[in-house]
Amino acid sequence: MRGRQDLWLGVLGVLLAFGVCEAVSRAGLVRRSYLPPASEVLTRAVELAGDQVFLDGILATLRAWASDSPAPSPYRSDCCWAVCPSSTPPPARSWSSCGRCPPSR
């Protein structure tokens, strides 16, 4: 019986959070760019669930997390300082020396 009660409390919590986000956004208490209505977020999530490029990106991210290495990006930047432990970026057009970055071409 306890497991069923926990399930219903969880569902109620999700619905309550959904309703609060929807109401706060629709009432204009928060900018829509900061907190879009929950119904719009859910609609967009369903759309993205059918987008193969998006799903491939999620899969690449999960694989990178599992292997503890940076995810390959189709948008190659000039340096990969963002994934390196150094707090300062290397000079433009050079790869950092963290050992995890690919060599420049």
Coordinates of C-alpha atoms in Angstrom, one line a residue:
M1 CA 0.0 0.0 0.0
R2 CA 2.9 2.4 0.8
G3 CA 4.3 2.1 -2.7
R4 CA 1.0 3.0 -4.3
Q5 CA 0.6 6.1 -2.0
D6 CA 4.2 7.2 -2.9
L7 CA 3.3 6.8 -6.6
W8 CA 0.2 9.0 -6.3
L9 CA 2.1 11.6 -4.2
G10 CA 4.8 11.7 -6.9
V11 CA 2.2 12.2 -9.7
L12 CA 0.4 14.9 -7.6
G13 CA 3.8 16.7 -7.1
V14 CA 4.6 16.7 -10.8
L15 CA 1.1 17.9 -11.7
L16 CA 1.3 20.6 -9.0
A17 CA 4.7 21.8 -10.3
F18 CA 3.4 21.8 -13.9
G19 CA 0.4 23.9 -12.8
V20 CA 2.4 26.4 -10.8
C21 CA 4.9 26.9 -13.7
E22 CA 2.0 27.3 -16.1
A23 CA 0.2 29.8 -13.9
V24 CA 3.3 31.8 -13.1
S25 CA 4.3 32.1 -16.7
R26 CA 0.8 32.9 -18.0
A27 CA 0.2 35.5 -15.3
G28 CA 3.3 37.3 -16.4
L29 CA 5.0 37.1 -13.0
V30 CA 8.1 35.9 -14.8
R31 CA 9.3 36.6 -18.3
R32 CA 8.4 33.9 -20.8
S33 CA 12.0 33.7 -21.9
Y34 CA 13.0 32.7 -18.3
L35 CA 10.1 30.4 -17.7
P36 CA 7.9 29.5 -20.7
P37 CA 4.5 27.9 -19.9
A38 CA 4.9 24.3 -19.0
S39 CA 2.4 23.3 -21.7
E40 CA 4.7 24.8 -24.4
V41 CA 7.8 23.1 -22.9
L42 CA 6.0 19.7 -23.0
T43 CA 4.8 20.3 -26.6
R44 CA 8.4 21.1 -27.6
A45 CA 9.7 18.1 -25.8
V46 CA 7.3 15.8 -27.7
E47 CA 8.4 17.4 -31.0
L48 CA 12.1 16.9 -30.2
A49 CA 11.4 13.3 -29.2
G50 CA 10.8 12.7 -32.9
D51 CA 13.8 14.6 -34.2
Q52 CA 16.6 12.2 -35.1
V53 CA 19.4 14.9 -34.9
F54 CA 18.3 15.9 -31.4
L55 CA 18.2 12.2 -30.3
D56 CA 21.6 11.6 -31.8
G57 CA 22.9 14.6 -29.8
I58 CA 21.4 13.2 -26.6
L59 CA 23.0 9.8 -27.3
A60 CA 26.4 11.3 -27.9
T61 CA 26.1 13.3 -24.7
L62 CA 25.1 10.2 -22.7
R63 CA 28.0 8.2 -24.2
A64 CA 30.4 11.0 -23.3
W65 CA 29.1 11.1 -19.7
A66 CA 29.5 7.3 -19.5
S67 CA 33.1 7.5 -20.8
D68 CA 33.9 10.7 -18.9
S69 CA 35.2 12.4 -22.0
P70 CA 33.8 15.5 -23.9
A71 CA 31.1 14.8 -26.4
P72 CA 32.0 15.2 -30.1
S73 CA 30.4 18.3 -31.4
P74 CA 29.4 19.0 -35.0
Y75 CA 30.3 22.6 -34.3
R76 CA 34.0 22.6 -33.8
S77 CA 35.3 25.6 -31.9
D78 CA 38.7 27.2 -32.2
C79 CA 39.7 25.7 -28.8
C80 CA 38.3 23.3 -26.3
W81 CA 39.2 25.3 -23.2
A82 CA 35.7 25.0 -21.9
V83 CA 36.2 21.3 -21.2
C84 CA 39.7 21.7 -19.8
P85 CA 40.5 22.2 -16.1
S86 CA 42.4 25.4 -16.9
S87 CA 40.4 28.6 -16.1
T88 CA 41.9 30.6 -18.9
P89 CA 41.4 29.8 -22.6
P90 CA 44.5 29.2 -24.7
P91 CA 45.3 31.6 -27.6
A92 CA 42.9 31.5 -30.5
R93 CA 43.3 28.9 -33.2
S94 CA 45.2 26.5 -30.8
W95 CA 44.1 23.5 -28.9
S96 CA 44.7 23.4 -25.2
S97 CA 47.1 20.9 -23.8
C98 CA 44.8 19.1 -21.4
G99 CA 45.3 15.9 -23.4
R100 CA 41.6 15.4 -24.0
C101 CA 41.4 17.7 -27.0
P102 CA 41.9 16.5 -30.6
P103 CA 44.9 17.9 -32.5
S104 CA 44.1 20.9 -34.8
R105 CA 43.9 20.3 -38.5

